[in-house]
Amino acid sequence: MKLRSSSISLLSFIFLIFLPSLISSQACKKSCGNQLIRYPFGSGPGCGDPRFQKYVTCDQQKLILNTHSGCYTIDNIDYNNHVLYIQDPSMSTCSSTQPSKGFGLDWDAPFTFMDDNVFALIDCSTASSPLYNSQDGVNNSIVPLCDNEGAPICSLLYSCPPITRLNLPISTCCVYTPIDLGPAFEMDLQKLQCTSYASIYSFNGRESNPQSWNFGIALKYKFNVKNDFPSACSSCERSNGVCGYSGSYNSFTCNCVDWLNTTTDCYFAANLSNDVRLLPRKIGTWMISSLAWYLIWAHL
Ligand SMILES: *[C@@H]1O[C@H](CO)[C@@H](O)[C@H](O)[C@H]1NC(C)=O
Ligand SMILES: *[C@@H]1O[C@H](CO)[C@@H](O)[C@H](O)[C@H]1NC(C)=O
Ligand SMILES: *[C@@H]1O[C@H](CO)[C@@H](O)[C@H](O)[C@H]1NC(C)=O
């Protein structure tokens, strides 16, 4: 009889020790590998802004951008300036060149290109590419789609050793600025009859040295039309919660811990789990003192 009650106490003691770790796990994660995940992005269904869910995912500890043209690793997210920097493994740079099928953003993707982003298409067919032979809709005159201002970028890029080795005429390079491309950005290199492309998001203040350019694609995102960070979400994040939208009406949820979501913030939950975390210590002291009292009483 004595044995049984003490083993029950032992079991509940063990349970109470593990309870806090149960309580501190969150359904929505705050990081993916070593990258931070913050609103509007999320680690899974119900986390973050639903508009971004299918485009940005966490896959094997890596943040990935998914579009109809492929999956791209996200190098970095600048949460202050709302910019995503991505890498396309099929892209050419000043140190390597390779064939690519291009890059596309879905028409409804909540991203736009950063203004500074420059696309240089490499090894395009001057004879048959629509880049050189497009007709405008007004008077059917031929309008090239390449930006003349981009000529210096092309010659510098073509001075990079891997491209020099291909010995391509400079006329096969075309600088393509997304401003002309509309919201559904499609750079289908097969259609444009180019072999490869390079994307530069920053010249690093060294326009004349292609070795030091930052290659990659920079995409901007917006929270909403006015681009305000939702206020409900900032108080949720301040209380250590993760913002999400769930249910059939996609209503705002603040994910505090696995078993608790609120419609506001997690201050209440944080206090609660603090209390629970202290519980084993309280119960431990209580058990030891009752045991002492029991022993004293038993010896009387
Ligand atoms: C809390 O919200 C997250 C994300 O929306 C969801 O995955 C989880 O199931 C919710 N938990 C509860 C207990 O409702
Ligand atoms: C075609 O139209 C553009 C303006 O839309 C004009 O600048 C150009 O001179 C025209 N070309 C011809 C051949 O008429
Ligand atoms: C929870 O604790 C914080 C301070 O840690 C306090 O400001 C807040 O009022 C508490 N909330 C509740 C519901 O007890």
Short mmCIF file of C-alpha atoms and ligand atoms in Angstrom, two decimals:
data_model
loop_
_atom_site.label_atom_id
_atom_site.label_comp_id
_atom_site.label_asym_id
_atom_site.label_seq_id
_atom_site.Cartn_x
_atom_site.Cartn_y
_atom_site.Cartn_z
CA MET A 1 0.00 0.00 0.00
CA LYS A 2 2.78 2.38 0.97
CA LEU A 3 4.82 1.30 -2.05
CA ARG A 4 1.98 1.94 -4.49
CA SER A 5 1.29 5.49 -3.38
CA SER A 6 4.94 6.42 -3.52
CA SER A 7 5.30 5.03 -7.06
CA ILE A 8 2.27 7.06 -8.12
CA SER A 9 3.91 10.16 -6.68
CA LEU A 10 7.11 9.30 -8.50
CA LEU A 11 5.25 8.93 -11.81
CA SER A 12 3.45 12.21 -11.42
CA PHE A 13 6.72 13.83 -10.46
CA ILE A 14 8.32 12.57 -13.70
CA PHE A 15 5.29 13.71 -15.69
CA LEU A 16 5.54 17.18 -14.18
CA ILE A 17 9.20 17.41 -15.08
CA PHE A 18 8.39 16.76 -18.73
CA LEU A 19 5.30 18.96 -18.84
CA PRO A 20 7.15 22.26 -19.40
CA SER A 21 8.87 20.98 -22.55
CA LEU A 22 5.48 19.86 -23.83
CA ILE A 23 4.16 23.32 -23.21
CA SER A 24 6.98 25.28 -24.76
CA SER A 25 6.70 23.70 -28.23
CA GLN A 26 4.86 25.75 -30.83
CA ALA A 27 2.79 24.57 -33.82
CA CYS A 28 4.24 27.41 -35.91
CA LYS A 29 8.03 27.49 -35.94
CA LYS A 30 10.09 30.64 -35.56
CA SER A 31 12.98 29.41 -37.64
CA CYS A 32 13.88 27.14 -40.52
CA GLY A 33 17.40 25.78 -40.15
CA ASN A 34 19.38 28.85 -39.16
CA GLN A 35 17.00 31.33 -40.81
CA LEU A 36 14.39 33.30 -38.96
CA ILE A 37 10.76 32.89 -40.06
CA ARG A 38 8.64 35.92 -39.34
CA TYR A 39 5.34 37.24 -40.61
CA PRO A 40 4.19 37.17 -43.43
CA PHE A 41 6.04 33.88 -43.88
CA GLY A 42 5.19 30.75 -41.94
CA SER A 43 6.50 27.27 -41.27
CA GLY A 44 3.35 25.45 -42.34
CA PRO A 45 -0.45 25.54 -42.80
CA GLY A 46 -2.10 28.14 -40.56
CA CYS A 47 1.20 29.94 -39.96
CA GLY A 48 1.94 33.35 -41.46
CA ASP A 49 -0.09 35.03 -44.21
CA PRO A 50 -1.90 32.41 -46.34
CA ARG A 51 -1.03 34.31 -49.55
CA PHE A 52 2.62 33.41 -49.03
CA GLN A 53 2.17 29.83 -47.90
CA LYS A 54 2.50 28.02 -51.19
CA TYR A 55 5.37 30.21 -52.36
CA VAL A 56 7.68 30.12 -49.36
CA THR A 57 8.16 26.84 -47.54
CA CYS A 58 10.62 25.27 -45.16
CA ASP A 59 12.01 22.11 -46.67
CA GLN A 60 14.75 20.08 -44.94
CA GLN A 61 15.80 23.05 -42.81
CA LYS A 62 16.00 25.34 -45.85
CA LEU A 63 13.72 28.17 -46.91
CA ILE A 64 12.55 27.64 -50.47
CA LEU A 65 10.71 29.83 -52.98
CA ASN A 66 8.43 27.78 -55.23
CA THR A 67 7.22 29.09 -58.57
CA HIS A 68 6.00 27.34 -61.71
CA SER A 69 9.53 27.52 -63.12
CA GLY A 70 11.20 25.75 -60.20
CA CYS A 71 12.32 25.78 -56.57
CA TYR A 72 14.91 28.26 -55.44
CA THR A 73 16.81 28.57 -52.20
CA ILE A 74 16.20 31.74 -50.24
CA ASP A 75 19.59 33.07 -49.13
CA ASN A 76 18.31 35.77 -46.90
CA ILE A 77 15.17 37.68 -45.99
CA ASP A 78 15.56 41.35 -45.17
CA TYR A 79 12.59 41.83 -42.84
CA ASN A 80 13.27 45.55 -42.42
CA ASN A 81 13.17 46.37 -46.12
CA HIS A 82 10.82 43.53 -47.13
CA VAL A 83 13.16 41.89 -49.60
CA LEU A 84 13.83 38.21 -50.34
CA TYR A 85 17.18 37.26 -51.90
CA ILE A 86 17.09 34.03 -53.83
CA GLN A 87 19.53 31.87 -55.74
CA ASP A 88 18.83 29.92 -58.88
CA PRO A 89 21.32 27.07 -59.28
CA SER A 90 20.81 27.18 -63.07
CA MET A 91 21.84 30.82 -63.30
CA SER A 92 25.20 31.99 -64.66
CA THR A 93 27.54 34.31 -62.77
CA CYS A 94 30.96 35.77 -63.39
CA SER A 95 32.54 32.55 -62.19
CA SER A 96 30.41 29.93 -63.93
CA THR A 97 28.08 29.65 -66.84
CA GLN A 98 25.53 26.99 -67.60
CA PRO A 99 22.38 26.48 -69.62
CA SER A 100 19.13 27.57 -67.99
CA LYS A 101 15.45 27.40 -68.80
CA GLY A 102 14.87 30.79 -67.20
CA PHE A 103 12.86 32.09 -64.31
CA GLY A 104 9.19 32.82 -63.83
CA LEU A 105 6.94 34.24 -61.15
CA ASP A 106 3.33 33.11 -60.97
CA TRP A 107 0.83 35.77 -62.04
CA ASP A 108 -0.74 35.88 -58.57
CA ALA A 109 2.52 35.68 -56.62
CA PRO A 110 2.67 38.37 -53.94
CA PHE A 111 6.13 39.52 -55.07
CA THR A 112 7.61 42.12 -57.36
CA PHE A 113 11.17 42.55 -58.53
CA MET A 114 13.32 45.01 -56.75
CA ASP A 115 13.96 47.97 -59.07
CA ASP A 116 17.73 47.47 -59.05
CA ASN A 117 17.48 43.89 -60.26
CA VAL A 118 19.00 43.49 -63.72
CA PHE A 119 18.63 40.44 -65.93
CA ALA A 120 21.25 39.84 -68.60
CA LEU A 121 20.31 37.19 -71.12
CA ILE A 122 23.29 35.38 -72.57
CA ASP A 123 23.87 33.76 -75.94
CA CYS A 124 20.61 34.78 -77.59
CA SER A 125 19.95 34.11 -81.24
CA THR A 126 20.21 37.46 -82.99
CA ALA A 127 18.62 35.98 -86.11
CA SER A 128 15.45 34.56 -84.65
CA SER A 129 14.97 35.64 -81.02
CA PRO A 130 11.86 37.76 -80.46
CA LEU A 131 14.10 39.94 -78.29
CA TYR A 132 15.48 41.47 -81.48
CA ASN A 133 12.56 40.97 -83.79
CA SER A 134 9.43 41.96 -81.93
CA GLN A 135 6.98 44.11 -83.78
CA ASP A 136 5.14 46.80 -81.95
CA GLY A 137 1.35 46.75 -82.17
CA VAL A 138 0.99 50.30 -83.54
CA ASN A 139 2.77 50.49 -86.85
CA ASN A 140 4.48 47.11 -87.01
CA SER A 141 7.94 48.60 -86.68
CA ILE A 142 10.62 46.39 -85.17
CA VAL A 143 11.28 47.20 -81.52
CA PRO A 144 14.13 45.49 -79.72
CA LEU A 145 13.24 44.42 -76.18
CA CYS A 146 16.77 44.86 -74.91
CA ASP A 147 17.74 47.92 -72.93
CA ASN A 148 20.41 49.97 -74.71
CA GLU A 149 21.54 51.39 -71.39
CA GLY A 150 22.53 47.85 -70.51
CA ALA A 151 25.36 47.65 -73.05
CA PRO A 152 28.15 48.30 -70.48
CA ILE A 153 26.72 45.53 -68.26
CA CYS A 154 26.81 43.14 -71.21
CA SER A 155 30.41 43.89 -72.14
CA LEU A 156 31.58 43.57 -68.53
CA LEU A 157 29.69 40.31 -68.12
CA TYR A 158 31.14 38.99 -71.36
CA SER A 159 34.61 39.77 -69.98
CA CYS A 160 34.13 37.14 -67.25
CA PRO A 161 36.43 34.16 -67.99
CA PRO A 162 33.74 31.45 -68.36
CA ILE A 163 31.86 33.58 -70.89
CA THR A 164 35.00 34.80 -72.69
CA ARG A 165 35.86 31.16 -73.27
CA LEU A 166 32.61 30.70 -75.21
CA ASN A 167 33.71 33.46 -77.58
CA LEU A 168 30.23 34.89 -78.13
CA PRO A 169 29.59 38.12 -80.03
CA ILE A 170 28.48 40.90 -77.70
CA SER A 171 25.29 41.32 -79.74
CA THR A 172 24.03 38.03 -78.27
CA CYS A 173 23.71 39.65 -74.83
CA CYS A 174 20.46 41.37 -73.92
CA VAL A 175 19.73 43.33 -70.79
CA TYR A 176 16.17 42.83 -69.83
CA THR A 177 14.68 45.03 -67.10
CA PRO A 178 11.58 43.69 -65.34
CA ILE A 179 9.90 47.11 -65.51
CA ASP A 180 8.76 46.23 -69.01
CA LEU A 181 7.56 42.80 -68.06
CA GLY A 182 4.29 43.33 -66.22
CA PRO A 183 3.22 41.53 -63.05
CA ALA A 184 3.47 38.00 -64.38
CA PHE A 185 7.14 37.83 -64.95
CA GLU A 186 8.09 35.17 -67.38
CA MET A 187 11.59 34.78 -68.68
CA ASP A 188 11.28 31.68 -70.79
CA LEU A 189 14.73 31.31 -72.31
CA GLN A 190 13.59 28.63 -74.74
CA LYS A 191 11.03 31.00 -76.20
CA LEU A 192 13.50 33.88 -76.17
CA GLN A 193 16.15 31.61 -77.74
CA CYS A 194 18.87 32.36 -75.24
CA THR A 195 21.07 29.76 -73.57
CA SER A 196 21.54 31.26 -70.17
CA TYR A 197 21.02 34.27 -67.95
CA ALA A 198 22.62 36.18 -65.12
CA SER A 199 20.71 38.19 -62.57
CA ILE A 200 22.41 40.95 -60.62
CA TYR A 201 20.71 42.51 -57.62
CA SER A 202 23.51 44.82 -56.64
CA PHE A 203 26.74 46.08 -58.19
CA ASN A 204 28.17 46.45 -54.71
CA GLY A 205 29.32 49.97 -55.57
CA ARG A 206 31.79 48.49 -58.06
CA GLU A 207 30.01 48.75 -61.38
CA SER A 208 33.19 48.13 -63.39
CA ASN A 209 34.16 44.89 -61.66
CA PRO A 210 31.79 42.03 -62.48
CA GLN A 211 33.70 39.73 -60.09
CA SER A 212 32.31 41.67 -57.16
CA TRP A 213 28.70 41.96 -58.30
CA ASN A 214 25.99 40.28 -56.23
CA PHE A 215 24.34 37.66 -58.38
CA GLY A 216 20.88 36.47 -57.40
CA ILE A 217 17.29 37.64 -57.61
CA ALA A 218 15.82 40.21 -55.23
CA LEU A 219 12.06 40.13 -54.72
CA LYS A 220 10.01 42.60 -52.74
CA TYR A 221 6.92 41.63 -50.79
CA LYS A 222 4.09 43.64 -49.32
CA PHE A 223 1.87 42.94 -46.32
CA ASN A 224 -1.20 44.48 -47.95
CA VAL A 225 -2.17 47.38 -50.19
CA LYS A 226 -0.91 49.97 -47.70
CA ASN A 227 1.98 47.74 -46.68
CA ASP A 228 1.26 48.09 -42.94
CA PHE A 229 2.43 45.37 -40.60
CA PRO A 230 -0.87 44.13 -39.06
CA SER A 231 -1.07 45.55 -35.53
CA ALA A 232 -2.64 42.38 -34.09
CA CYS A 233 0.38 40.52 -35.37
CA SER A 234 2.94 42.84 -33.82
CA SER A 235 1.50 42.41 -30.33
CA CYS A 236 1.35 38.65 -30.91
CA GLU A 237 5.03 38.60 -31.91
CA ARG A 238 5.96 40.82 -28.96
CA SER A 239 4.43 38.27 -26.60
CA ASN A 240 6.53 35.52 -28.17
CA GLY A 241 3.69 34.16 -30.31
CA VAL A 242 3.64 33.37 -34.03
CA CYS A 243 1.03 35.04 -36.28
CA GLY A 244 -1.17 32.94 -38.46
CA TYR A 245 -4.57 32.72 -40.04
CA SER A 246 -6.72 29.66 -39.71
CA GLY A 247 -10.23 28.29 -39.79
CA SER A 248 -12.68 28.51 -42.66
CA TYR A 249 -12.72 32.32 -42.48
CA ASN A 250 -8.95 32.64 -42.33
CA SER A 251 -9.22 34.59 -39.12
CA PHE A 252 -6.23 35.91 -37.23
CA THR A 253 -4.64 33.45 -34.80
CA CYS A 254 -1.79 33.98 -32.42
CA ASN A 255 -0.06 30.66 -31.95
CA CYS A 256 1.31 30.51 -28.43
CA VAL A 257 2.02 26.86 -27.75
CA ASP A 258 0.98 23.61 -29.40
CA TRP A 259 -2.32 23.38 -27.63
CA LEU A 260 -3.15 27.05 -27.37
CA ASN A 261 -4.01 29.70 -29.94
CA THR A 262 -5.53 33.04 -29.05
CA THR A 263 -7.14 35.81 -31.07
CA THR A 264 -4.92 38.44 -29.45
CA ASP A 265 -1.51 37.70 -27.94
CA CYS A 266 0.30 35.22 -25.72
CA TYR A 267 0.90 37.24 -22.55
CA PHE A 268 -1.65 35.11 -20.74
CA ALA A 269 -0.17 31.87 -22.06
CA ALA A 270 3.36 32.97 -21.26
CA ASN A 271 2.37 33.62 -17.64
CA LEU A 272 0.54 30.31 -17.51
CA SER A 273 3.46 28.30 -18.83
CA ASN A 274 5.81 30.13 -16.48
CA ASP A 275 3.60 29.06 -13.62
CA VAL A 276 3.53 25.49 -14.89
CA ARG A 277 7.28 25.51 -15.33
CA LEU A 278 7.63 26.42 -11.66
CA LEU A 279 5.11 23.75 -10.66
CA PRO A 280 7.51 20.76 -10.45
CA ARG A 281 9.77 22.75 -8.15
CA LYS A 282 6.83 23.68 -5.94
CA ILE A 283 5.51 20.14 -5.90
CA GLY A 284 9.00 18.75 -5.36
CA THR A 285 9.50 20.85 -2.25
CA TRP A 286 6.03 19.96 -1.13
CA MET A 287 6.72 16.22 -1.56
CA ILE A 288 10.03 16.34 0.27
CA SER A 289 8.57 18.23 3.18
CA SER A 290 5.56 15.90 3.39
CA LEU A 291 7.91 12.92 3.27
CA ALA A 292 9.90 14.42 6.13
CA TRP A 293 6.73 14.99 8.09
CA TYR A 294 5.61 11.45 7.33
CA LEU A 295 8.90 9.99 8.53
CA ILE A 296 8.79 12.05 11.69
CA TRP A 297 5.19 11.00 12.27
CA ALA A 298 6.00 7.29 11.56
CA HIS A 299 8.77 7.33 14.13
CA LEU A 300 6.56 8.69 16.85
C1 LIG B 1 -3.11 26.61 -33.56
O1 LIG B 1 -2.83 27.21 -34.80
C2 LIG B 1 -1.95 26.46 -35.62
C3 LIG B 1 -1.69 27.27 -36.84
O2 LIG B 1 -2.82 27.92 -37.32
C4 LIG B 1 -2.56 25.11 -35.94
O3 LIG B 1 -1.64 24.36 -36.71
C5 LIG B 1 -2.84 24.40 -34.65
O4 LIG B 1 -3.48 23.17 -34.92
C6 LIG B 1 -3.74 25.25 -33.76
N1 LIG B 1 -3.88 24.56 -32.50
C7 LIG B 1 -5.07 24.47 -31.87
C8 LIG B 1 -5.07 23.73 -30.59
O5 LIG B 1 -6.08 24.96 -32.34
C1 LIG B 2 6.07 53.92 -85.26
O1 LIG B 2 5.49 54.56 -84.14
C2 LIG B 2 6.38 55.16 -83.25
C3 LIG B 2 5.57 55.75 -82.11
O2 LIG B 2 4.62 54.84 -81.70
C4 LIG B 2 7.18 56.24 -83.99
O3 LIG B 2 8.12 56.82 -83.08
C5 LIG B 2 7.89 55.61 -85.15
O4 LIG B 2 8.56 56.62 -85.87
C6 LIG B 2 6.91 54.90 -86.05
N1 LIG B 2 7.64 54.20 -87.10
C7 LIG B 2 7.29 54.26 -88.35
C8 LIG B 2 8.15 53.49 -89.29
O5 LIG B 2 6.33 54.87 -88.70
C1 LIG B 3 1.58 38.42 -17.59
O1 LIG B 3 2.84 38.89 -17.17
C2 LIG B 3 3.21 40.17 -17.69
C3 LIG B 3 4.60 40.50 -17.18
O2 LIG B 3 5.44 39.43 -17.32
C4 LIG B 3 2.18 41.23 -17.26
O3 LIG B 3 2.49 42.48 -17.82
C5 LIG B 3 0.81 40.80 -17.72
O4 LIG B 3 -0.17 41.69 -17.25
C6 LIG B 3 0.47 39.39 -17.22
N1 LIG B 3 -0.80 39.00 -17.81
C7 LIG B 3 -1.74 38.31 -17.16
C8 LIG B 3 -2.98 38.01 -17.90
O5 LIG B 3 -1.57 37.93 -16.01
#
